[in-house]
CSV table of C-alpha atoms in Angstrom, one decimal:
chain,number,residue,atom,x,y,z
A,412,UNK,CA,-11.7,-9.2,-0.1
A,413,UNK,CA,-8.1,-10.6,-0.1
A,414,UNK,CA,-9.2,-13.0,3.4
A,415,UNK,CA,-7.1,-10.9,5.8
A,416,UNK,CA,-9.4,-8.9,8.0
A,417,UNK,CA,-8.1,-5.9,9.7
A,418,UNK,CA,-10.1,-3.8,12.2
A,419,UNK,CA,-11.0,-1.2,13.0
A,420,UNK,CA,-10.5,0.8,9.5
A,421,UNK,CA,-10.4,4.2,11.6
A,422,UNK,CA,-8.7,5.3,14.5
A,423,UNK,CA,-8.2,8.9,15.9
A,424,UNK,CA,-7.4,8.8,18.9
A,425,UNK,CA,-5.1,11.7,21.4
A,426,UNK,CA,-1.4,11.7,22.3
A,427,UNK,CA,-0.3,9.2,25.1
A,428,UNK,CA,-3.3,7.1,24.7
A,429,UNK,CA,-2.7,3.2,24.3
A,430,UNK,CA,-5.0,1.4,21.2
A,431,UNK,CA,-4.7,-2.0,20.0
A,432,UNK,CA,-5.3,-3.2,16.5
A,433,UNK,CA,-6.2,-6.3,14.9
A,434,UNK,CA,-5.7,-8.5,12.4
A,435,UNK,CA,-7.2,-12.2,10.9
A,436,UNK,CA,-5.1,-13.8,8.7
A,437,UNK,CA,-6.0,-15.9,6.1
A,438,UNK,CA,-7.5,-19.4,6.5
A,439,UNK,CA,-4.6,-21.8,7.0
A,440,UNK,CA,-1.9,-18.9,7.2
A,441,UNK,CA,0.8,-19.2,10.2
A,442,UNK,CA,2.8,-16.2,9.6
A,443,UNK,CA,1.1,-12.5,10.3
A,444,UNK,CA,3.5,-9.8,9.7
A,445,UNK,CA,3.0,-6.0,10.7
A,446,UNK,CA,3.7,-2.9,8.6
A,447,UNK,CA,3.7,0.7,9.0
A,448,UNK,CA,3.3,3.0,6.0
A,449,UNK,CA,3.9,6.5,6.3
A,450,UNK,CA,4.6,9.1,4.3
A,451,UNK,CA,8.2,10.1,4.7
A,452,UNK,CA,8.8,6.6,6.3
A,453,UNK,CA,7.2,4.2,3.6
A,454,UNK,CA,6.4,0.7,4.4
A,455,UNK,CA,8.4,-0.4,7.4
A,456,UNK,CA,8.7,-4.2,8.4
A,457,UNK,CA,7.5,-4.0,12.0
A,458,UNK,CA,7.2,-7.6,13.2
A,459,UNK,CA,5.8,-11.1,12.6
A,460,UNK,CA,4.5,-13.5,14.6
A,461,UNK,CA,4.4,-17.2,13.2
A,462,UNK,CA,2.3,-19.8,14.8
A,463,UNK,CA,2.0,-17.9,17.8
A,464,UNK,CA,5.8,-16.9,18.7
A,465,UNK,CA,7.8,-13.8,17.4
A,466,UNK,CA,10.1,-14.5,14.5
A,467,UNK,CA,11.6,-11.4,13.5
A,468,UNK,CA,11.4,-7.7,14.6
A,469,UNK,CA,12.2,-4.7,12.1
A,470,UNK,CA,11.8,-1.0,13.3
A,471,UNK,CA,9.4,-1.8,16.0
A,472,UNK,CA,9.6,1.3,19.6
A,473,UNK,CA,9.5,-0.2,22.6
A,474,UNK,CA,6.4,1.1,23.0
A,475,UNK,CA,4.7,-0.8,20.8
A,476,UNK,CA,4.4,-4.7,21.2
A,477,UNK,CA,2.0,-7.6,18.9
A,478,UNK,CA,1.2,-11.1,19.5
A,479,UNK,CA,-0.5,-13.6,18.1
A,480,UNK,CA,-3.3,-15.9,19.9
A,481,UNK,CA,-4.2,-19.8,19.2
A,482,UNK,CA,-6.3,-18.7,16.8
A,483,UNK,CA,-3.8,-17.0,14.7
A,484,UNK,CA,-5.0,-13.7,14.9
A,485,UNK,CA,-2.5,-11.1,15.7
A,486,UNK,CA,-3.0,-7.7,17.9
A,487,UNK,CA,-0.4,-4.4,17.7
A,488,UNK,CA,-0.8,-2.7,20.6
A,489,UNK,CA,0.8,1.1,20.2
A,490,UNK,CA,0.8,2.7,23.4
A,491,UNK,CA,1.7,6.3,24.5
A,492,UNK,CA,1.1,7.5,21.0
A,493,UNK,CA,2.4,10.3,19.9
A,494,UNK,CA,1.4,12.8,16.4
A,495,UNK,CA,4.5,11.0,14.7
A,496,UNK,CA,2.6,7.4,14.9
A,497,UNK,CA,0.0,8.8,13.0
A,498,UNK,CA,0.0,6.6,9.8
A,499,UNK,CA,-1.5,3.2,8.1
A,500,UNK,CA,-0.6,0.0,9.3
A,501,UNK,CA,-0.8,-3.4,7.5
A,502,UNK,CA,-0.8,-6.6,8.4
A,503,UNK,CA,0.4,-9.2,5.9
A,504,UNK,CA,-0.1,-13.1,5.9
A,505,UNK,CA,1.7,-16.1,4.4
A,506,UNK,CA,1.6,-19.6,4.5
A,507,UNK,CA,4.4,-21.2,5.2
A,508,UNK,CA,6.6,-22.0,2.3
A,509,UNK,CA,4.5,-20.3,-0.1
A,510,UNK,CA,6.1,-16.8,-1.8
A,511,UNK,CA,2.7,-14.8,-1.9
A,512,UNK,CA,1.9,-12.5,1.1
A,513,UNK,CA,-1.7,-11.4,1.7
A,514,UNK,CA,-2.3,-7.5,2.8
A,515,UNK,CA,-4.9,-6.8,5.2
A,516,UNK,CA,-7.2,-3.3,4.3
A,517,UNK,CA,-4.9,-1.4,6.9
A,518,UNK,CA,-6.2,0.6,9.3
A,519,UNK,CA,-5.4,4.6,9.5
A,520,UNK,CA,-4.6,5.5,12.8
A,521,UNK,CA,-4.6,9.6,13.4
A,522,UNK,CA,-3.6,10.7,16.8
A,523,UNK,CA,-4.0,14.4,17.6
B,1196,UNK,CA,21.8,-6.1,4.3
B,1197,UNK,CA,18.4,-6.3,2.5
B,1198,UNK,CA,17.5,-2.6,0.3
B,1199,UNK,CA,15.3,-1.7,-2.2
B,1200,UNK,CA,15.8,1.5,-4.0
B,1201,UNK,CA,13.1,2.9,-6.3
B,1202,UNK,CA,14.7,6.4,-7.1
B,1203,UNK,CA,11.9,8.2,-8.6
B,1204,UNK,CA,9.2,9.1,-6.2
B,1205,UNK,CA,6.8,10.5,-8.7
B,1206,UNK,CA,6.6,9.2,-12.4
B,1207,UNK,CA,4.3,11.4,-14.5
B,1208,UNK,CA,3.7,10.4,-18.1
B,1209,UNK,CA,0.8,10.8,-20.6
B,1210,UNK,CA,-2.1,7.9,-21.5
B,1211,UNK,CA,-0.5,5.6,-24.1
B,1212,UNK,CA,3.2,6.6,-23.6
B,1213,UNK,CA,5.7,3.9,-22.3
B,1214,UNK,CA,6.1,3.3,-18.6
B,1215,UNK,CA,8.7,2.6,-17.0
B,1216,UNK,CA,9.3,2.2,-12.9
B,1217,UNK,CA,12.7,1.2,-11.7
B,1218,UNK,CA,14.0,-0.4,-8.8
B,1219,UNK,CA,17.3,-1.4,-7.8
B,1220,UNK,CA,18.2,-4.0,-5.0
B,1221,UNK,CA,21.0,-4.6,-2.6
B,1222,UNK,CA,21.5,-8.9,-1.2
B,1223,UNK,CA,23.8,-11.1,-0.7
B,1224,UNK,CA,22.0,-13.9,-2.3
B,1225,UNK,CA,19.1,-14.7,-4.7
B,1226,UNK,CA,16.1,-12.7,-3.3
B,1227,UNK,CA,13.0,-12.7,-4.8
B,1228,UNK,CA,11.4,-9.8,-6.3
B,1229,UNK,CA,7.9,-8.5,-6.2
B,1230,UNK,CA,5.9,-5.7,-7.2
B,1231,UNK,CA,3.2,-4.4,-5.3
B,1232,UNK,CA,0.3,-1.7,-6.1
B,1233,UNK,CA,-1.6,0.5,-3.7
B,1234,UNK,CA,-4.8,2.2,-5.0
B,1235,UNK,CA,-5.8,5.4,-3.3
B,1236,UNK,CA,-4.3,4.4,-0.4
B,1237,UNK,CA,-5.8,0.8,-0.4
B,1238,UNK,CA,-4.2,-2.3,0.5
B,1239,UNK,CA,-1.3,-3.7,-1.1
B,1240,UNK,CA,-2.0,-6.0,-4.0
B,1241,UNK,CA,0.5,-8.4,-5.8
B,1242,UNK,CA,1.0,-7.4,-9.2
B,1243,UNK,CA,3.9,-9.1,-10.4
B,1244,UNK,CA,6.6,-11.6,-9.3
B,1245,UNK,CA,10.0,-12.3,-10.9
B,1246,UNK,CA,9.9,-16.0,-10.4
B,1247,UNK,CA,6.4,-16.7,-12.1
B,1248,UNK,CA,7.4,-14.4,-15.3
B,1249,UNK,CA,4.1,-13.6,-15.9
B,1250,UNK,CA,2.3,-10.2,-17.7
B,1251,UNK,CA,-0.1,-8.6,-15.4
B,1252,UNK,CA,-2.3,-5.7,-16.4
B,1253,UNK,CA,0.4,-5.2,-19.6
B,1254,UNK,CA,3.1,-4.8,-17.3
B,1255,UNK,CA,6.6,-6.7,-17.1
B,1256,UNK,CA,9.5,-6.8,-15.1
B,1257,UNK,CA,12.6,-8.7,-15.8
B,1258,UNK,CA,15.5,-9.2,-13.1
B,1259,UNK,CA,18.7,-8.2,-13.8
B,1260,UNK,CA,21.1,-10.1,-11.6
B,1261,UNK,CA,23.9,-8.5,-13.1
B,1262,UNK,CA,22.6,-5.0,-12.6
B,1263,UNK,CA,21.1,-5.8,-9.7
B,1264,UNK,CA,17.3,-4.3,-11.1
B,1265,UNK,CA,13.9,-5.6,-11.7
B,1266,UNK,CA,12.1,-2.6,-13.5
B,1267,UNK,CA,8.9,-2.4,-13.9
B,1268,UNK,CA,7.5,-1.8,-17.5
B,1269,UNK,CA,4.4,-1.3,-19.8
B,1270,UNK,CA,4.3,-0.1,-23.6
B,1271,UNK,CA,1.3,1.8,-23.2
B,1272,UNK,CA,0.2,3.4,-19.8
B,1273,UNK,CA,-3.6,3.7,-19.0
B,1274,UNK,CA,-5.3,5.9,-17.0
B,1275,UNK,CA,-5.9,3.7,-14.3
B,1276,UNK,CA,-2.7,2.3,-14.2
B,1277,UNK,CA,-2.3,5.8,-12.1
B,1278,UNK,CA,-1.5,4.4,-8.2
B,1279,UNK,CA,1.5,3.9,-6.3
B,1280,UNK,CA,3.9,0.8,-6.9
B,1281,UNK,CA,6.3,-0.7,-4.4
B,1282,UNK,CA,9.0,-2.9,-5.2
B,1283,UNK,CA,9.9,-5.5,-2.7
B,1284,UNK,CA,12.6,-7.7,-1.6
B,1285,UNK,CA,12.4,-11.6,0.2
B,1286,UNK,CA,15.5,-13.0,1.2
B,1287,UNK,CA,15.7,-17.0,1.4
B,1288,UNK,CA,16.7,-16.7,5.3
B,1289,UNK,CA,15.1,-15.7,8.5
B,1290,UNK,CA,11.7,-14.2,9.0
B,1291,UNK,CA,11.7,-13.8,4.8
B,1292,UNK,CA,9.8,-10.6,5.2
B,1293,UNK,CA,9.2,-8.3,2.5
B,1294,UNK,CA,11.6,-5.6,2.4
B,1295,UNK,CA,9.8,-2.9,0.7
B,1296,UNK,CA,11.6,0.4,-1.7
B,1297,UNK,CA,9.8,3.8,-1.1
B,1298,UNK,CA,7.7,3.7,-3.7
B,1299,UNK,CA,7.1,5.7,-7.0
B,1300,UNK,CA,3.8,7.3,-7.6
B,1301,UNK,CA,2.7,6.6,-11.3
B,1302,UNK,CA,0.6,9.8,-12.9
B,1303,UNK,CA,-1.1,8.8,-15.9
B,1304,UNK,CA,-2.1,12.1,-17.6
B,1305,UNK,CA,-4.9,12.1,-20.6
């Protein structure tokens, strides 16, 4: 257990349906970054929330949004999914200043 | 601009041969490198950074300003050294996310 929790493990859900997922950082870390692996993409910097505000967005649609709540945990919500969003995503956390980041189980999200 | 370019995609080589897994960078700057495995589609785990200089699992990596490289080596591969390995870049400004290559998938063969 690397003390970033991720839920849920699974998801298949349909095209143009909205999900959220979730992740706990862990204990005392600020930052909470989102990636998305896929295979022809690979691992994509999606976002990251420190201390509860947005620091930095990478190759995150429009249609998808995070945040992260006062007790650090984050949320990705992917709405009007589509086949092509079909893929792992990660969340990642770091405490501030230090250089090791934290990966989260990933959940596997299949939209059909 | 941050990149990471790991030009092999799939690295097949046979128990007890040498490995080695490259990776190339692009920054305007000192980043700091990482390597990363992923198990059967697991989470990420740390295997090695540049600035700690340590051996993990028998492998190195040594960064090559010059050449702009931090390959990834062992003498002699194991069979479960077989996964997927990601080489990763953090920049000194900004967000300092991880700016990850594609990956190479390491086959170790009996």
């Amino acid at each position: 257990d690397s003390g970033v929790t991720q839920t849920p493990k699974h998801l298949i859900t349909a095209t143009g349906q909205r999900v959220t997922l979730r992740c706990s950082p862990r204990s005392g870390d600020l930052s909470v970054y989102w990636y998305q692996q896929s295979l022809d993409q690979g691992l994509q910097f999606l976002i990251q929330y420190y201390n509860g505000e947005e620091r930095a967005k990478g190759n995150i649609l429009e249609r998808f949004s995070a945040q992260q709540f006062p007790d650090l945990h984050s949320e990705l919500n992917l709405s009007s999914l589509e086949l092509g969003d079909s893929a792992l995503y990660f969340c990642a956390s770091r405490l501030q200043g230090a250089c090791g980041y934290t990966f989260g189980s990933g959940t596997r999200l299949t939209v059909v | 601009a941050q990149r990471v370019t790991q030009p092999e995609k799939l690295l097949s080589v046979f128990k007890g041969a040498p490995v080695e897994l490259k990776c190339n960078y692009s920054y305007s700057g000192s980043p700091e490198l990482f390597w990363y495995v992923q198990y059967s589609r697991q989470r990420l785990q740390l295997l090695l950074r540049h600035i700690s200089r340590e051996s993990i699992k028998g492998f190195t990596a040594d960064l090559n300003k010059g050449e702009t490289s931090f390959h990834l080596k062992k003498p002699f591969a194991q069979e479960e050294d077989s996964a997927m390995y990601y080489c990763a870049l953090r920049g000194w400004k900004g967000a300092q996310k991880l700016v990850f290559g594609q990956g190479t998938r390491l086959t170790i063969n009996p």
